[in-house]
Short mmCIF file of C-alpha atoms in Angstrom, two decimals:
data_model
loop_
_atom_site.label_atom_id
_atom_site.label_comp_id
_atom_site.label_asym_id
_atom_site.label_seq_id
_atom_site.Cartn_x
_atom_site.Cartn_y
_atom_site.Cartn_z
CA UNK A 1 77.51 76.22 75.81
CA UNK A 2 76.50 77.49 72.52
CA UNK A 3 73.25 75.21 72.30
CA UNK A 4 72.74 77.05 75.64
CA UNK A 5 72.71 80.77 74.22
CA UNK A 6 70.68 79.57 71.35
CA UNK A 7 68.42 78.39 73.85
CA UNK A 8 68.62 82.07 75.48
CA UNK A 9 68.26 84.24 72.57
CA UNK A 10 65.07 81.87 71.09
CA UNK A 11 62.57 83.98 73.07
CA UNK A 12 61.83 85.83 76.20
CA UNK A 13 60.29 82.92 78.05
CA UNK A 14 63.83 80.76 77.52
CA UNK A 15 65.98 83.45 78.20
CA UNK A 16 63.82 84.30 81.64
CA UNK A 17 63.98 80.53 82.37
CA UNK A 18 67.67 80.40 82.30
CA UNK A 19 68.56 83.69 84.21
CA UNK A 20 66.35 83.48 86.89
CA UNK A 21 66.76 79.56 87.46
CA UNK A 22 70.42 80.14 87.65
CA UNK A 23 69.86 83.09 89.92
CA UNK A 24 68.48 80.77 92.07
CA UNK A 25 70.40 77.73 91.70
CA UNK A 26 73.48 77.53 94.43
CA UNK A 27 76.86 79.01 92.64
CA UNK A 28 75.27 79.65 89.57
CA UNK A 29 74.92 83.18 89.51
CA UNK A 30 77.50 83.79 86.83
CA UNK A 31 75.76 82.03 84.67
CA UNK A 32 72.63 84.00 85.24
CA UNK A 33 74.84 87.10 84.76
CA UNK A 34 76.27 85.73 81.06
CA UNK A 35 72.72 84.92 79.94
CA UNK A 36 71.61 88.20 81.01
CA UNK A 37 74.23 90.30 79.66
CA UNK A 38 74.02 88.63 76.12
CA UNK A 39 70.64 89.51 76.18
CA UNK A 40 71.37 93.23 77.37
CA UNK A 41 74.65 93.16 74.89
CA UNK A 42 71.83 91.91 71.41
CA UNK A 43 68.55 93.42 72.20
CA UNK A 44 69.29 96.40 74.68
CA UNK A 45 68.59 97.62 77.91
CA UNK A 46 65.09 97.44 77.42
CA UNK A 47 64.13 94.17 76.48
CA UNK A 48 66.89 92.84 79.06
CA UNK A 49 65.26 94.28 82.02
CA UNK A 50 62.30 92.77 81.87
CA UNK A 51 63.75 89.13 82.30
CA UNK A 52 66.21 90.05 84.39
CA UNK A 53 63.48 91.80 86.94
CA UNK A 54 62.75 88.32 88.04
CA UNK A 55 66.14 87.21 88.69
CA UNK A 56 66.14 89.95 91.03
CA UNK A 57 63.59 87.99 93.21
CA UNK A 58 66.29 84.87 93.77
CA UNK A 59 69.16 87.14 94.57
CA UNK A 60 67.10 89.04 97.05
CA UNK A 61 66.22 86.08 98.54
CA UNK A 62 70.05 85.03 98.64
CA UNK A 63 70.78 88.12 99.57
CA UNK A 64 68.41 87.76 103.00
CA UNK A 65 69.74 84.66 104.00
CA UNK A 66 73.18 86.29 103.71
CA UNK A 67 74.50 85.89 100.89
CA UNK A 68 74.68 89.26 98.41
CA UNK A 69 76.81 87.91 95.61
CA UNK A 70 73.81 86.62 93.34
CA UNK A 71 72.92 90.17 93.31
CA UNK A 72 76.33 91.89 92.99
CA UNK A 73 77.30 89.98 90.25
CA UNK A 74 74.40 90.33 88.16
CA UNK A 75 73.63 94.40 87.98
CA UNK A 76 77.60 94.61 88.55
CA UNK A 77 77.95 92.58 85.31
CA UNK A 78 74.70 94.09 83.19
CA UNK A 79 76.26 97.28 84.41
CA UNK A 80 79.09 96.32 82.48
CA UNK A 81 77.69 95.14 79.58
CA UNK A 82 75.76 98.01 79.36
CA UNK A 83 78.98 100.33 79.12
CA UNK A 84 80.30 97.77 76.61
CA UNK A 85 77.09 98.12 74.32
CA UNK A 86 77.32 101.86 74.54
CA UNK A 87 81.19 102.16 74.04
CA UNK A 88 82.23 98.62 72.48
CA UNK A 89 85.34 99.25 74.30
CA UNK A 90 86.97 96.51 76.58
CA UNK A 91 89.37 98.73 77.98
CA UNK A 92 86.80 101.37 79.38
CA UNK A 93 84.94 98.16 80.96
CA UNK A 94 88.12 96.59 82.54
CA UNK A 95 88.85 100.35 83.90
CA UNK A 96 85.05 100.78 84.71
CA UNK A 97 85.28 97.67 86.98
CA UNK A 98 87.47 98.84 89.40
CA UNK A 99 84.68 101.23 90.48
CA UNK A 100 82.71 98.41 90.56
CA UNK A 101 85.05 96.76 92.54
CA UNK A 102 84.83 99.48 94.98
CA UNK A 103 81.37 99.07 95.44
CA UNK A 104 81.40 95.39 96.02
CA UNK A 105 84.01 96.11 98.57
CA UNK A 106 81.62 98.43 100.23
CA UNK A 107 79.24 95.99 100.37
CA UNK A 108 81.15 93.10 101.43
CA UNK A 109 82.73 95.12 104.59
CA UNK A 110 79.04 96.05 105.41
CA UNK A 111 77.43 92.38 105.46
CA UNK A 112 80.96 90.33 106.34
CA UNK A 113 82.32 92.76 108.60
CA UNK A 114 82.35 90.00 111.11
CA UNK A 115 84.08 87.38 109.19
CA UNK A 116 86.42 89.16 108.07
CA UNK A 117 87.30 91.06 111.15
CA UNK A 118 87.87 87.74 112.96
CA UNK A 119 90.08 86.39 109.78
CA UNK A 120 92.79 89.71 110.05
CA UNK A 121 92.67 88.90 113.94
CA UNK A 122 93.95 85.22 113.07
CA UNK A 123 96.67 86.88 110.42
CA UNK A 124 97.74 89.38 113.27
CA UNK A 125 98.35 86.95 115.32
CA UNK A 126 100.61 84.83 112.33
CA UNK A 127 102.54 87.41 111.38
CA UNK A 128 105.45 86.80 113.68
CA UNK A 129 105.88 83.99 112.08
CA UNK A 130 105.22 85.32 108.47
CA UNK A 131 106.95 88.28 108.35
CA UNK A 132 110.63 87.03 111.17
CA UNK A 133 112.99 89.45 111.72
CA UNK A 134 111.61 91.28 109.58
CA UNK A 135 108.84 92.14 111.27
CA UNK A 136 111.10 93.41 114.79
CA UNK A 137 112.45 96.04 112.50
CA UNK A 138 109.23 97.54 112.29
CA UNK A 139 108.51 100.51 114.64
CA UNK A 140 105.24 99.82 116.51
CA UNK A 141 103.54 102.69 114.64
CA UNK A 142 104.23 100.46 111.67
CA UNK A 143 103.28 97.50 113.13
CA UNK A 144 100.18 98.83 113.98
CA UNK A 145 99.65 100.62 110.24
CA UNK A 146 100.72 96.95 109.43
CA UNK A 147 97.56 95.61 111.02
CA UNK A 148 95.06 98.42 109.94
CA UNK A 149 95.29 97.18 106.50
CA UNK A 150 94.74 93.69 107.16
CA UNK A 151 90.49 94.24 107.34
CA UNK A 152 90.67 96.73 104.15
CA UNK A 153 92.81 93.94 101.99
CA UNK A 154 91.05 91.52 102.96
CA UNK A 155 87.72 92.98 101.72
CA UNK A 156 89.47 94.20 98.58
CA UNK A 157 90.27 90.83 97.90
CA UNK A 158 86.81 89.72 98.27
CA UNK A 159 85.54 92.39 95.80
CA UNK A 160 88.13 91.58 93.33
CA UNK A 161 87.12 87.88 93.03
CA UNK A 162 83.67 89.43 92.82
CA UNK A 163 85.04 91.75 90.41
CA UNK A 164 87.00 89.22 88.19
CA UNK A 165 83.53 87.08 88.41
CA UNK A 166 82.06 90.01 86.57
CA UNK A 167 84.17 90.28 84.03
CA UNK A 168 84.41 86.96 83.05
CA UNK A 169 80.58 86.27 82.85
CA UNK A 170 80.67 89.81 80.78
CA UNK A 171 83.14 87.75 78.46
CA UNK A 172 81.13 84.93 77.92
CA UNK A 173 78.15 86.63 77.30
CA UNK A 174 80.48 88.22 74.69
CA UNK A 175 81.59 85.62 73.40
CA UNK A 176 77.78 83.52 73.20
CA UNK A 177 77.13 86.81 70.98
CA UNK A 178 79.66 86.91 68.75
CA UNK A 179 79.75 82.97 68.40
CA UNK A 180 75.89 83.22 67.47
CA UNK A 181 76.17 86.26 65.28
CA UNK A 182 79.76 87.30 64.61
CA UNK A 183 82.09 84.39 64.78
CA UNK A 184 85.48 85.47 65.65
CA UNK A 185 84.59 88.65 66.70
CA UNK A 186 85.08 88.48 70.48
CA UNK A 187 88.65 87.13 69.61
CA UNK A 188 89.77 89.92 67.97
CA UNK A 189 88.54 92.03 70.43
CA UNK A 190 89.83 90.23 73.15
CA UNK A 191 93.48 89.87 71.36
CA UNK A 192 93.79 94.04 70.35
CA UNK A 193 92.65 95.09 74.01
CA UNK A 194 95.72 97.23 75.50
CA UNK A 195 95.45 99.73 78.23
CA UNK A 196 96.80 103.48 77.14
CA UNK A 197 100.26 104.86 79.25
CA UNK A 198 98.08 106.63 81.63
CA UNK A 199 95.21 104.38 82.62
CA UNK A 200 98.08 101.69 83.07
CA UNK A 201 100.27 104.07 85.31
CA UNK A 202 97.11 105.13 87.40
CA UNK A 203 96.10 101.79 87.96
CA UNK A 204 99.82 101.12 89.48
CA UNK A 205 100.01 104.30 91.32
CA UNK A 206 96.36 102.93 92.70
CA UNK A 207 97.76 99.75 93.74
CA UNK A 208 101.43 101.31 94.90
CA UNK A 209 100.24 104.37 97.07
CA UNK A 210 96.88 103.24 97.80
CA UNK A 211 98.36 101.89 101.47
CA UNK A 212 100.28 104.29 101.81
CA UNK A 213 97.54 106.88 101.38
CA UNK A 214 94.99 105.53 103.89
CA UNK A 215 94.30 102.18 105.31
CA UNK A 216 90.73 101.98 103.73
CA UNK A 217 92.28 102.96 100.23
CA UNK A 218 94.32 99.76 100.90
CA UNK A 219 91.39 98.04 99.23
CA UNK A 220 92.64 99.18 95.73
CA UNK A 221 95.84 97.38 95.70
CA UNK A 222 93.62 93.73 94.28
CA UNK A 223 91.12 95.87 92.50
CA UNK A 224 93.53 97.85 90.30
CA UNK A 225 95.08 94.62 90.18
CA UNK A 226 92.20 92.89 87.84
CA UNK A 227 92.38 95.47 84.67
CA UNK A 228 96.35 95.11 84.20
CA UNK A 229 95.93 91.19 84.70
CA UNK A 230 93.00 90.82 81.77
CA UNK A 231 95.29 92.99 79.75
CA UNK A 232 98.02 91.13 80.32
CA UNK A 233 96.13 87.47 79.56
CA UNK A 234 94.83 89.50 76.33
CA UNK A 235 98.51 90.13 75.27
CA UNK A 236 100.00 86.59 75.09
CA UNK A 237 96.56 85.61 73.16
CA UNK A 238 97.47 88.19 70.97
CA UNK A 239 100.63 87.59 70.29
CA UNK A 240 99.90 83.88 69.77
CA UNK A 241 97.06 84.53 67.48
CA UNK A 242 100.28 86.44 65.57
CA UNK A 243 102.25 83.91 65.40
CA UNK A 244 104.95 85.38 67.68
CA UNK A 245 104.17 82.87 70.40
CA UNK A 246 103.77 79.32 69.66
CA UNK A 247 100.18 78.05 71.24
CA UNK A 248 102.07 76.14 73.90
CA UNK A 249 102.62 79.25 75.56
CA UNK A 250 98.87 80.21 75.89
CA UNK A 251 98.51 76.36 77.20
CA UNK A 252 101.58 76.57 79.56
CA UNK A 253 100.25 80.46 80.84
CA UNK A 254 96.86 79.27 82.19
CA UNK A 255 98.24 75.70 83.60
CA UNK A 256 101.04 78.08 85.89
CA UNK A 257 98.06 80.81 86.57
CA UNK A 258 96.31 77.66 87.98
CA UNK A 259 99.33 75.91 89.76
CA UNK A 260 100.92 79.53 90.80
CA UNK A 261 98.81 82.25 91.07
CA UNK A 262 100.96 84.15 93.30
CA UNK A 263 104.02 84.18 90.67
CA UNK A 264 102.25 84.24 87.71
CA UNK A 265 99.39 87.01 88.20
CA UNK A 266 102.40 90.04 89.01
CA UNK A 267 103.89 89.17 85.83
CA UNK A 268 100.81 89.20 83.56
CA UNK A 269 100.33 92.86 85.41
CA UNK A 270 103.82 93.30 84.25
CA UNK A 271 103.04 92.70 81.05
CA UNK A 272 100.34 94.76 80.70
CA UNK A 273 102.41 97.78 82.12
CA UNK A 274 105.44 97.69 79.69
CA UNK A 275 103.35 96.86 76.72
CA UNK A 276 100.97 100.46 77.32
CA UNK A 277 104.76 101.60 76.66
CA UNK A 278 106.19 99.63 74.19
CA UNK A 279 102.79 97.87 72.11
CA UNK A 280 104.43 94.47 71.25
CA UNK A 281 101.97 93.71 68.67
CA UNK A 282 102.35 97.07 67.56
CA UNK A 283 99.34 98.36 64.63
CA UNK A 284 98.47 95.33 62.83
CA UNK A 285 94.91 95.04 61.97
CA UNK A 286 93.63 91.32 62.96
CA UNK A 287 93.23 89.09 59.65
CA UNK A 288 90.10 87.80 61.12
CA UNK A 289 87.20 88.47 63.10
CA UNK A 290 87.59 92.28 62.47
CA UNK A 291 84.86 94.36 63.98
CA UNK A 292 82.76 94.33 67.40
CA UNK A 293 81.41 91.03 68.21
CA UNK A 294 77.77 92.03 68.34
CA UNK A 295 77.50 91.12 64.47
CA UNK A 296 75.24 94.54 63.86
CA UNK A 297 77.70 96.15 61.51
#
């Protein structure tokens, strides 16, 4: 991968060749997005839109034929790295892409409205079985609240894989920049990310009362979801990279995040909720890597 980014970063021409050929390439558009954002994240808003002008050709065309996430992901993630360049601040991105998420979500309802329409009408008619007894203790105004936030989940679940998409073809364009200019610099930045007390409590509240507050706001329950699980990820690699953890922790966290999502994923938001509290790796400054990872000083 790092033979690739050279590749990227050796002149315009390369760097066009790779973003719009993997715009247009079938489930490859986070790799256009990486190559674009590491050249938005070096050389600046400028010189990036000019090669990544013609990827927008591919993901309109993807887009017509019904498909908009070529183009979501790629402004949603240059977007990103924009707000990164300006801010070099991982926790204002992982924030930022919530409202990103929101947009997506937006999107997605518009274009899949059908799909996903018919999908909540196949969970309606499961839930009996899901939900038991539980379910006949429900009043039918429940029931029916119950049901109005199948469609709005379901889209917010949509955007958030779009959303975590983003943010991980952000981090590799990240990290192509600091391996080719600042080695070890997107690891410490990576292991010191931690969400303040208040971002971390709205982003609960946002996934807690969200439901509660409207059926359409139900959509924020997976993409408040995304920051708190990044920051939670970003804690054990920090504590490893301490020496607090031993490095089959980091090995045994991603092979369970893999095998079980559904346990794992609420406990890294856990995580990231009591340590805004607490800080377990409290004020130490990294031993290595120190600084952004854009390797300009």
């Amino acid at each position: 991968m790092r033979a690739l980014a050279e590749y990227v970063m050796r002149g315009r021409m390369q760097a066009t060749l790779v973003v719009v050929g993997s715009a247009a390439l079938p489930l490859l558009f986070w790799l256009s997005a990486a190559a674009g954002s590491l050249v938005l994240l070096r050389r600046g808003l400028g010189d990036a839109f000019g090669i990544v002008a013609w990827a927008l050709l591919p993901a309109l065309a993807w887009w017509y034929f019904g498909d908009p996430r070529t183009l979501l992901v790629l402004l949603g993630t240059l977007g990103l790295a924009q707000l990164l360049r300006a801010t070099v601040s991982w926790r204002l991105v992982l924030t930022g892409s919530v409202l990103l998420g929101v947009v997506y979500a937006q999107v997605l309802g518009s274009v899949f409205q059908a799909p996903i329409e018919a999908t909540a009408g196949e969970l309606q008619k499961l839930m009996p079985q899901m939900l038991g007894q539980a379910r006949e203790q429900l009043s039918e105004a429940e029931q029916a609240h119950l049901n109005a936030l199948l469609v709005p989940v379901l889209t917010g679940l949509l955007a958030a894989l779009l959303q975590i998409g983003s943010v991980l073809a952000l981090m590799l364009g990240r990290y192509w920049q600091a391996a080719l200019y600042n080695p070890g610099g997107f690891a410490g930045e990576i292991r010191a990310l931690r969400l303040p007390p208040l971002p971390a409590i709205l982003l609960l509240a946002g996934m807690l009362l969200g439901p509660s507050l409207g059926a359409e706001l139900a959509m924020l329950t997976p993409l408040c979801s995304v920051p708190l699980a990044f920051t939670g990820l970003a804690l054990v690699h920090g504590l490893v990279a301490q020496g607090r953890l031993g490095r089959f922790w980091l090995v045994g966290m991603y092979v369970t995040l893999l095998l079980f999502m559904q346990l794992v994923y609420p406990l890294l938001m856990v995580l990231a909720i009591v340590d805004s509290l607490i800080d377990f790796r409290g004020r130490q400054t990294p031993k290595g890597g120190s600084g952004s990872a854009n390797g300009e000083g």
